[in-house]
Every structure is written in C-alpha cells, then in structure tokens.
XYZ file of C-alpha atoms in Angstrom:
539
model
C -58.763 20.369 -67.718
C -61.577 17.846 -67.147
C -59.111 15.039 -67.811
C -56.605 16.664 -65.590
C -59.284 16.994 -62.930
C -60.162 13.307 -63.332
C -56.533 12.336 -63.077
C -56.196 14.462 -60.023
C -59.389 12.954 -58.593
C -58.231 9.459 -59.492
C -54.870 10.162 -57.970
C -56.562 11.437 -54.870
C -58.735 8.338 -54.658
C -55.726 6.126 -55.290
C -53.794 7.821 -52.535
C -56.743 7.507 -50.202
C -57.199 3.830 -51.015
C -53.456 3.257 -50.699
C -53.334 4.931 -47.327
C -56.391 3.016 -46.129
C -54.948 -0.262 -47.398
C -51.619 0.545 -45.804
C -53.308 1.292 -42.507
C -55.365 -1.874 -42.801
C -52.235 -3.955 -43.394
C -49.850 -2.228 -41.065
C -51.934 -1.297 -38.030
C -52.049 -4.958 -36.819
C -48.310 -5.214 -37.484
C -47.663 -2.019 -35.589
C -49.810 -3.285 -32.740
C -47.894 -6.561 -32.643
C -44.585 -4.725 -32.766
C -45.601 -2.415 -29.927
C -46.815 -5.348 -27.894
C -43.532 -7.208 -28.522
C -41.559 -4.073 -27.668
C -43.311 -3.549 -24.348
C -43.037 -7.240 -23.457
C -39.367 -7.236 -24.396
C -38.839 -4.056 -22.383
C -40.587 -5.657 -19.392
C -38.387 -8.755 -19.693
C -35.177 -6.727 -19.803
C -36.272 -4.695 -16.770
C -37.026 -7.891 -14.844
C -33.706 -9.387 -15.877
C -31.834 -6.281 -14.789
C -33.665 -6.235 -11.462
C -33.020 -9.952 -10.962
C -29.323 -9.405 -11.643
C -29.230 -6.620 -9.058
C -31.095 -8.760 -6.516
C -28.773 -11.704 -7.199
C -25.744 -9.490 -6.596
C -27.359 -8.159 -3.405
C -28.044 -11.710 -2.185
C -24.411 -12.675 -2.813
C -23.180 -9.493 -1.095
C -25.455 -9.891 1.949
C -24.452 -13.557 2.262
C -20.751 -12.584 2.255
C -21.443 -9.833 4.806
C -23.139 -12.366 7.111
C -20.264 -14.826 6.756
C -17.656 -12.103 7.339
C -19.566 -10.749 10.369
C -19.834 -14.208 11.937
C -16.130 -14.910 11.397
C -15.040 -11.499 12.677
C -17.229 -12.053 15.735
C -15.482 -15.385 16.325
C -12.030 -13.862 15.714
C -12.386 -10.719 17.863
C -15.169 -11.596 20.304
C -16.615 -8.126 19.692
C -20.429 -8.111 19.854
C -20.630 -5.341 17.238
C -20.094 -7.988 14.547
C -23.085 -9.985 15.810
C -25.146 -6.787 15.699
C -23.986 -6.241 12.129
C -25.030 -9.811 11.318
C -28.505 -9.192 12.761
C -28.736 -5.942 10.804
C -28.050 -7.511 7.394
C -29.961 -10.773 7.933
C -33.451 -9.259 7.260
C -32.071 -7.433 4.199
C -31.020 -10.778 2.740
C -34.489 -12.214 3.378
C -36.151 -9.219 1.656
C -33.894 -9.588 -1.399
C -34.724 -13.308 -1.640
C -38.478 -12.636 -1.376
C -38.315 -10.044 -4.184
C -36.394 -12.519 -6.364
C -39.058 -15.157 -5.723
C -41.756 -12.723 -6.916
C -39.880 -12.056 -10.166
C -38.850 -15.669 -10.860
C -41.054 -18.041 -8.812
C -40.194 -21.144 -10.881
C -36.493 -20.844 -10.079
C -37.269 -21.112 -6.360
C -39.489 -24.217 -6.540
C -37.210 -26.856 -8.071
C -34.903 -29.409 -6.426
C -31.870 -27.120 -6.664
C -33.749 -24.482 -4.680
C -34.384 -27.014 -1.912
C -30.660 -27.793 -1.757
C -29.836 -24.085 -1.598
C -32.344 -23.547 1.204
C -30.995 -26.551 3.090
C -27.400 -25.314 2.758
C -28.491 -21.854 3.856
C -30.215 -23.297 6.944
C -27.049 -25.235 7.828
C -24.942 -22.071 7.476
C -27.331 -20.015 9.615
C -27.408 -22.752 12.266
C -23.602 -22.919 12.451
C -23.314 -19.120 12.528
C -25.837 -18.926 15.375
C -23.839 -21.625 17.182
C -20.680 -19.531 16.750
C -22.425 -16.539 18.346
C -23.419 -18.684 21.315
C -19.847 -19.988 21.630
C -18.385 -16.474 21.538
C -20.876 -15.335 24.173
C -19.599 -18.257 26.297
C -15.978 -17.074 25.777
C -15.202 -19.983 23.432
C -13.795 -17.978 20.533
C -11.381 -20.670 19.370
C -14.200 -23.225 19.135
C -16.296 -20.686 17.224
C -13.421 -20.047 14.815
C -12.932 -23.775 14.250
C -16.656 -24.118 13.528
C -16.748 -21.273 10.970
C -13.559 -22.427 9.266
C -14.442 -26.120 9.367
C -14.737 -28.284 6.284
C -18.452 -28.740 6.918
C -19.027 -24.990 6.941
C -16.965 -24.454 3.797
C -18.807 -27.320 2.055
C -22.222 -25.849 2.859
C -20.925 -22.444 1.818
C -19.783 -23.868 -1.528
C -23.120 -25.669 -2.050
C -24.975 -22.448 -1.344
C -22.720 -20.365 -3.631
C -22.875 -22.906 -6.484
C -26.642 -23.141 -6.114
C -27.061 -19.387 -6.247
C -24.893 -19.185 -9.363
C -26.816 -22.028 -11.006
C -30.119 -20.395 -10.116
C -28.867 -17.120 -11.566
C -27.817 -18.957 -14.743
C -31.213 -20.713 -14.998
C -33.052 -17.428 -14.577
C -30.917 -15.828 -17.278
C -31.484 -18.831 -19.575
C -35.247 -18.685 -19.040
C -35.289 -14.965 -19.773
C -33.141 -15.515 -22.849
C -35.655 -18.057 -24.143
C -38.452 -15.526 -23.749
C -36.369 -12.918 -25.528
C -35.760 -15.364 -28.411
C -39.513 -15.996 -28.682
C -40.235 -12.285 -28.925
C -37.430 -11.877 -31.437
C -39.120 -14.563 -33.567
C -42.473 -12.815 -33.310
C -40.865 -9.548 -34.347
C -39.228 -11.256 -37.328
C -42.613 -12.665 -38.424
C -44.177 -9.245 -38.100
C -41.389 -7.698 -40.143
C -41.793 -10.380 -42.817
C -45.508 -9.715 -43.071
C -44.821 -5.990 -43.283
C -42.393 -6.538 -46.149
C -44.970 -8.619 -48.075
C -47.599 -5.949 -47.528
C -45.205 -3.269 -48.657
C -44.395 -5.173 -51.846
C -48.107 -5.319 -52.633
C -48.365 -1.548 -52.201
C -45.343 -0.539 -54.304
C -47.351 0.426 -57.447
C -49.618 2.651 -55.423
C -46.808 4.227 -53.469
C -44.992 5.198 -56.652
C -47.658 7.830 -57.081
C -46.850 9.317 -53.703
C -43.073 9.203 -54.121
C -42.717 12.900 -53.563
C -44.254 12.399 -50.103
C -41.741 9.667 -49.419
C -38.931 11.945 -50.549
C -40.087 14.544 -48.043
C -40.164 11.839 -45.410
C -36.615 10.737 -46.270
C -35.442 14.312 -46.115
C -37.002 14.758 -42.700
C -35.539 11.424 -41.639
C -32.093 12.611 -42.686
C -32.441 15.673 -40.500
C -33.694 13.504 -37.640
C -30.757 11.123 -38.078
C -28.343 14.007 -37.830
C -30.066 15.245 -34.709
C -30.000 11.688 -33.270
C -26.285 11.324 -33.966
C -25.629 14.609 -32.225
C -27.737 13.472 -29.279
C -25.923 10.132 -29.145
C -22.582 11.932 -29.173
C -23.669 14.099 -26.243
C -24.927 11.059 -24.364
C -21.641 9.227 -24.953
C -19.720 12.223 -23.614
C -21.940 12.314 -20.535
C -21.516 8.565 -19.994
C -17.722 8.899 -20.338
C -17.664 11.782 -17.884
C -19.836 9.946 -15.344
C -17.757 6.781 -15.745
C -14.609 8.770 -14.939
C -16.325 10.251 -11.876
C -17.404 6.787 -10.719
C -13.852 5.469 -11.114
C -12.559 8.418 -9.103
C -15.141 7.757 -6.384
C -14.175 4.083 -6.366
C -10.515 4.977 -5.838
C -11.516 7.330 -3.029
C -13.591 4.589 -1.383
C -10.693 2.134 -1.623
C -8.328 4.665 -0.067
C -10.847 5.370 2.679
C -11.190 1.630 3.375
C -7.412 1.255 3.643
C -7.250 4.237 6.007
C -10.025 2.722 8.145
C -8.198 -0.617 8.284
C -4.975 1.141 9.222
C -6.748 3.173 11.901
C -8.470 0.061 13.291
C -5.252 -1.945 13.625
C -3.429 1.136 14.942
C -6.067 1.524 17.658
C -5.603 -2.135 18.570
C -1.831 -1.615 18.796
C -2.276 1.518 20.913
C -4.697 -0.340 23.170
C -2.120 -3.089 23.636
C 0.507 -0.562 24.704
C -2.001 1.095 27.022
C -2.851 -2.290 28.543
C 0.865 -3.016 28.975
C 1.338 0.331 30.701
C -1.606 -0.336 33.021
C -0.299 -3.821 33.810
C 3.207 -2.513 34.546
C 1.820 0.301 36.696
C -0.402 -2.128 38.597
C 2.420 -4.578 39.235
C 4.723 -1.745 40.320
C 2.096 -0.458 42.719
C 1.412 -3.873 44.241
C 5.121 -4.605 44.704
C 5.913 -1.123 46.015
C 3.689 -1.332 49.093
C 5.130 -4.518 50.708
C 8.678 -3.509 49.698
C 8.237 -0.192 51.473
C 7.079 -2.076 54.597
C 10.215 -4.231 54.500
C 12.517 -1.320 53.643
C 11.088 0.870 56.416
C 11.286 -1.868 59.071
C 14.869 -2.921 58.210
C 16.177 0.191 59.991
C 14.372 -0.793 63.178
C 15.422 -4.449 62.882
C 19.067 -3.394 62.498
C 18.740 -1.160 65.587
C 16.950 -3.826 67.613
C 19.439 -6.537 66.636
C 22.349 -4.307 67.625
C 20.722 -3.647 70.987
C 20.113 -7.370 71.540
C 23.717 -8.213 70.609
C 24.930 -5.563 73.068
C 22.675 -7.027 75.733
C 23.984 -10.546 75.075
C 27.576 -9.336 75.239
C 26.903 -7.569 78.554
C 25.145 -10.619 79.907
C 28.143 -12.768 78.970
C 30.402 -10.457 80.945
C 28.152 -10.604 84.017
C 27.532 -14.380 83.920
C 30.823 -16.086 83.224
C 30.002 -19.552 84.534
C 31.448 -22.140 82.183
C 29.027 -24.875 83.181
C 25.789 -23.023 82.780
C 23.164 -24.024 80.205
C 23.538 -20.622 78.546
C 27.196 -21.320 77.824
C 26.266 -24.686 76.316
C 23.623 -23.121 74.073
C 26.093 -20.401 73.034
C 28.508 -23.051 71.850
C 25.782 -24.997 70.062
C 24.447 -22.065 68.068
C 27.902 -20.564 67.419
C 26.991 -17.165 68.851
C 30.219 -15.586 67.669
C 29.377 -16.413 64.029
C 25.820 -15.100 64.430
C 27.106 -11.831 65.919
C 29.490 -11.447 62.984
C 27.046 -12.546 60.223
C 23.803 -10.827 61.307
C 24.890 -7.259 60.280
C 26.001 -8.645 56.927
C 22.603 -10.315 56.389
C 20.763 -7.130 57.302
C 22.982 -5.106 54.944
C 22.334 -7.599 52.141
C 18.567 -7.367 52.779
C 18.789 -3.572 52.694
C 20.638 -3.680 49.352
C 18.026 -6.126 47.934
C 15.048 -4.017 48.985
C 16.733 -0.891 47.603
C 17.206 -2.709 44.273
C 13.528 -3.722 44.236
C 12.519 -0.108 44.867
C 14.678 1.016 41.934
C 13.056 -1.590 39.669
C 9.550 -0.477 40.743
C 10.465 3.153 40.042
C 11.755 2.159 36.592
C 8.530 0.291 35.814
C 6.471 3.317 36.835
C 8.609 5.538 34.611
C 7.888 3.230 31.675
C 4.110 3.217 32.130
C 3.818 7.041 32.373
C 0.066 6.741 32.907
C 0.033 10.061 34.746
C 1.743 11.913 31.847
C -0.789 11.952 28.995
C 0.215 15.514 28.088
C 3.612 16.876 27.053
C 6.115 17.248 29.896
C 9.839 17.720 30.306
C 11.248 14.268 31.028
C 14.564 12.437 31.173
C 14.954 10.449 27.932
C 17.427 8.099 29.584
C 14.806 7.056 32.151
C 12.470 6.015 29.340
C 15.205 4.011 27.588
C 16.262 2.314 30.824
C 12.698 1.414 31.757
C 12.135 -0.088 28.291
C 15.352 -2.104 28.618
C 14.124 -3.391 31.953
C 10.840 -4.558 30.405
C 12.767 -6.384 27.656
C 15.504 -7.657 29.975
C 14.358 -11.285 29.789
C 14.930 -11.270 26.009
C 18.578 -10.216 26.368
C 19.615 -13.199 28.476
C 21.360 -16.280 27.155
C 19.427 -19.527 26.703
C 19.785 -22.838 24.870
C 18.764 -21.234 21.549
C 20.696 -17.966 21.603
C 23.614 -16.235 23.215
C 23.319 -13.204 25.452
C 22.731 -9.795 23.871
C 25.122 -7.130 25.146
C 23.525 -3.708 25.766
C 26.088 -0.912 25.339
C 24.903 2.463 26.662
C 26.748 5.487 25.285
C 24.673 8.196 26.915
C 25.434 11.864 26.406
C 24.614 14.702 28.773
C 20.984 15.344 27.764
C 18.715 18.038 29.171
C 15.084 17.352 30.007
C 13.074 17.039 26.772
C 9.484 18.235 26.232
C 7.630 15.217 24.828
C 4.965 12.559 25.286
C 6.935 10.174 27.483
C 4.606 7.218 26.960
C 4.729 7.657 23.187
C 8.536 7.744 23.115
C 8.658 4.640 25.321
C 6.473 2.909 22.737
C 8.941 3.939 19.975
C 11.883 2.602 22.010
C 9.949 -0.627 22.629
C 9.230 -1.114 18.890
C 12.792 -0.420 17.712
C 14.473 -2.485 20.455
C 12.067 -5.397 19.853
C 12.913 -5.323 16.134
C 16.640 -5.261 16.964
C 16.236 -8.296 19.257
C 14.300 -10.132 16.529
C 17.059 -9.340 14.012
C 19.714 -10.738 16.374
C 17.607 -13.848 17.004
C 17.326 -14.333 13.242
C 21.115 -14.069 12.997
C 21.360 -16.882 15.555
C 19.034 -18.976 13.386
C 21.233 -18.388 10.339
C 24.309 -19.294 12.395
C 22.728 -22.577 13.510
C 22.027 -23.360 9.840
C 25.733 -22.847 9.115
C 25.176 -19.925 6.732
C 27.145 -17.281 8.697
C 29.865 -17.029 11.339
C 29.007 -16.422 14.968
C 29.768 -13.112 16.626
C 28.851 -11.269 19.803
C 25.274 -9.980 19.708
C 25.116 -6.343 20.745
C 22.819 -3.322 20.742
C 24.472 0.105 21.054
C 22.358 2.997 22.362
C 23.906 6.431 21.833
C 22.440 9.823 22.797
C 23.704 13.358 22.235
C 22.609 16.989 21.878
C 22.773 18.634 18.446
C 22.916 22.412 17.976
C 21.469 22.906 21.487
C 17.999 22.449 19.962
C 17.676 18.745 19.236
C 18.501 15.449 20.922
C 19.698 12.474 18.882
C 18.911 8.904 19.964
C 20.673 6.151 18.005
C 19.811 2.448 18.439
C 22.150 0.168 16.473
C 22.313 -3.633 16.251
C 24.697 -5.964 14.447
C 21.994 -8.218 12.972
C 21.452 -9.298 9.387
C 20.513 -5.797 8.142
C 17.775 -4.659 5.752
C 17.860 -4.499 1.943
C 17.608 -1.153 0.106
C 14.216 -2.095 -1.363
C 12.763 -2.889 2.079
C 14.206 0.315 3.569
C 12.132 2.374 1.117
C 8.911 0.785 2.479
C 9.981 0.384 6.105
C 7.566 2.989 7.527
C 4.586 1.988 5.327
C 1.561 0.605 7.237
C 1.260 -3.210 7.220
C 4.710 -3.712 5.636
C 6.898 -6.235 7.482
C 9.946 -8.337 6.668
C 9.073 -10.857 9.366
C 7.460 -14.251 8.615
C 3.662 -14.541 8.540
C 2.242 -14.405 12.050
C 5.395 -12.802 13.535
C 4.605 -9.146 12.905
C 1.744 -6.767 12.027
C 3.808 -4.236 10.048
C 2.554 -1.401 12.277
C 5.355 -0.909 14.837
C 7.563 1.345 12.697
C 4.548 3.025 11.071
C 3.230 4.019 14.511
C 6.752 5.037 15.588
C 7.021 7.292 12.523
C 3.705 8.938 13.389
C 4.758 9.497 17.028
C 8.143 11.022 16.114
C 7.223 13.033 12.995
C 3.600 14.052 13.538
C 3.399 14.303 17.341
C 6.905 15.648 18.037
C 7.893 17.340 14.733
C 11.010 15.206 14.717
C 12.758 12.886 12.277
C 13.406 9.160 12.165
C 15.544 7.359 9.619
C 17.067 3.947 9.075
C 20.648 3.213 8.040
C 21.272 -0.431 7.223
C 23.749 -2.563 5.301
C 22.773 -6.202 4.648
C 24.955 -8.483 6.749
C 26.339 -5.669 8.935
C 23.411 -4.471 11.004
C 20.807 -1.725 11.259
C 20.770 1.693 12.938
C 17.683 3.799 13.685
C 18.372 7.487 14.318
C 15.699 9.569 16.089
C 15.881 13.361 16.192
C 13.390 15.353 18.281
C 13.409 18.985 19.430
C 14.269 19.643 23.068
C 11.376 22.086 23.298
C 8.283 22.213 21.111
C 8.043 25.641 19.452
C 4.548 25.267 17.947
C 1.220 23.721 18.881
C 0.939 19.961 18.515
C -2.251 18.230 17.440
C -2.660 14.918 19.226
C -4.009 11.991 17.179
C-alpha cells in the first residue's frame, strides 16, 4: 500500500511536472500562434476591404465617365448632376484606400495615375461647359477622342497595377506569418517529443481528449454541412435577385427609349398642328375675300362693257389702251383665274384639315373617329417619300377602303401605328430599289395596298401590304420584341413595331400580326374592336 501510495504520489508529481513543463514550453508557442493568427486575420480583413474599395473606385470611375458621355450625348443636365453626386464618393473611396495602403499611393505609378485622373476630370468638366453652351457634338468628340481614351487607359492600367502591387505586398506579409507559424509548429513538435515519456503516463487523459475531439469533429461536420446549405441557399437567392435586377434594367431602358419615341411623336404632332394653324389663318383670309373679288371683278367688267357701249369713239385714248391690253382676253381669262385661285385655296384648306386630323392634340382620350381620316393624314405626312427621284421610282398607293363606321380609339396612337408601319413599308421598297441597282433582282412597280373592312360587325380590319423584299420566318418571330430591327446600324431603333404592338394590343385590346414571304412582300393586319367593351388602362 505504501509503495502503491508512493507510486501514486510519484505519478502525481510526474503529471504535475509534465503539465508545468508543457505549459512552460507551449505557452510561448501558443502566444506566438495567437499573435500570428490575429495579425493574419487583420491582414486578410485589410485585403478584403482594399479589394472592395478598389472595385468601388473602378465602379465610380466608370459611372463618372458614363455620366459625362451621356451628358454630351443627350444634353440632359441630370447626367451632370449624377456626375457631381458620385464624384465625392470616389474621393472618399480613394482616401480610405490610402489609409489602408499608404505606400501604394506614394510611388511614381501613383503620380501617373493622379495625373491621368486630373486630365480626365479636366476634359469631363470641359465637356459639361460645352454642353451648357449647346455644343454637344464638340463635347462628344472630346469624350471619345484618342487623348481621352489614352488617359482613361493609363488610369485603368495604373489602378490595376496598384491593385496588383497591394495584393503582392499583402501576400508577402502573409508568407512571413506563414513562416513564423511553421517555426512555432516546429518548436512545438520538438517540445512534444521531449515530453513523450511523461505523457505516456497520462495516456488515459489523452484518450478522453481524443474521444471528446471525435464528438467535436462530428458536431463540426454537421455545422459545416448546415453552413454549406445556407450558403447554397443564399447564393441561389442572390442569383435570382441578380436576374431580377437585370430584367428591371432592361425594362427601364425600354421605357426610357419608348418615352423618347413617344416624345418625338408628340413633338411631330405639335409641329404639324402649329404649321396647320399658321397656314389656316392666311388661307381663310384669301378664301373669304375671293368671293368679294369675284363679285367686284364682275361688277367692274359690267361697268367697262357699259362704258364701251356709251363711248364708241374709235380714236379715243381708251380705245387705244383697250387694244393694247387686249381687254377681250382679260374679260375672258379673269373668271378662270379666280376659279383656279378658289380651287387652290380650297385644296390648301383640305390639306390643313388633314394635318390637324393627324396631330389629334385635342383628342387625348378615347373618341369615335374615322379611321380613314387618320390613314389619309398619315399618307399626307409621308407624301414626299412616295414621289419619284433619281434614286427610286414612285410608290403607288392603292386605297381599297371599305364602308367603316366610326371607331372608338385613341386617334393619335393609331396614327402613330400607321406612321410606323407605312415608314417600314417605304424603307422595304427603297431597299428593293437598292437591290435592283445592284443587279440582284428584277424591277417592278413599287406599291402599297391599304385595305379596310368590317368583320362580324364588331371589329375593323386594316391591312397594309407592300411588295418589298419580305421578312424571314426567324425575324418574324422577333418582330415585335423591343430593340429588335432588321435595318442597318443607325437606321432604326427597333421600337416602332414594339410600340405599335403595345398601342394595338394593350391600349385597344386588338390584334396585330405580320404575314410575309421573302421576295414577295409583307402585310401587316390590324384588328381592333369598333367599341371598347371594358375599361382601358392608359400607359
């Protein structure tokens, strides 16, 4: 028992000494490891923050460039305001980066970056001044000049190089801490080897530790699995949000360009209405006074005839003047001239009325209107494009109008649809002329056939058909998509048919379809109800 007690006491002392020795050897190592861990953690946090700031700097720089160029392209001051809004954010991001990596902002490359940035800011400020002076084209040339692009490239390359240098510097620090950790681990292993004989006596404690570690490992694996599931779920949500943001951006772009297109049509309507009004007033003066002139001239001719009967002297000066001016011809021709003037003024009045029907500025709400008036007014606006010139032959307009009742609709909107479809038909016929001049096809008479009819006493059908080159089946499937166009770059926005589809389908609950055979022409068929039977939401 005494021996057993001594062994137990010796074992207890050995364990105590072993623990003390272990603490003496490992506490400094643990301290070094903790210090290395916290330093490494601090470095990774700084690197992550620097990466975020670098991305923000790049983003803000692109926002400033885009704002300046959009300001030059549109002349809208909202882009300059956006530029002023993001400029201080860029400065704040740069200042925070300088605090985290001051050495990267004090070398020669940093001076070049700053110089390039100053040049860019100077040119962008100049573009704002030019736009404010109504010199948009000069501002666009400045922001798309070689000098601007060169400074932009210098700035971008410098920022990327600075980012790379910062990452390299941080990587070097990480390598140093890795080396320190390796040394600490090596020293720990040596210390552990020295303590193996003593720790054999406390193996049962180590076994308990391993058992507990096994349980902890299982718990950790379960936790890691849960974390991975959460990360996967959040990643899927982020991807979904990203898709939603992209769709929203496309809708905003579509809406923006659609508003521009609508504004153009509104401006055209205002211009047409203004011209019609200005022409109408003097024409009415002339038309109203022609009646009196015809009456007065007839009275004067009667007076001259009576005077001739009363004064029949052949040698008088009056007789000589009568012969010189050929009074008989004047008497015969003056009524014809006045009739011709009356016909001309009446024609001008009809043209003015047609222009006013096209503009429809006083009919913003739904009204019952004559569809044929809208088509005729649109044809009048496009009349100059139908005529023959040195590049193309005349386009024949064939009207096959049915007996249509008045239709409840937005007259201005339908006029815009007619304008879009007829303009596309004219472009298709012009393109056919180009192909003929190249020798690829035979020449034929250019024509546009407009046919209207009533269907089932509830709908009206408007058909506009040309004999142009036609549209392929693949393009027909995308014809009403926003921004899709078969015209060359710069010749079309791809919004005319998309807006027409919205006007017919969404605003009038109608239908619009395209029937086309390549090489034989294209036909657009519009179907709208004569009377709207449900409430319409205007867009």
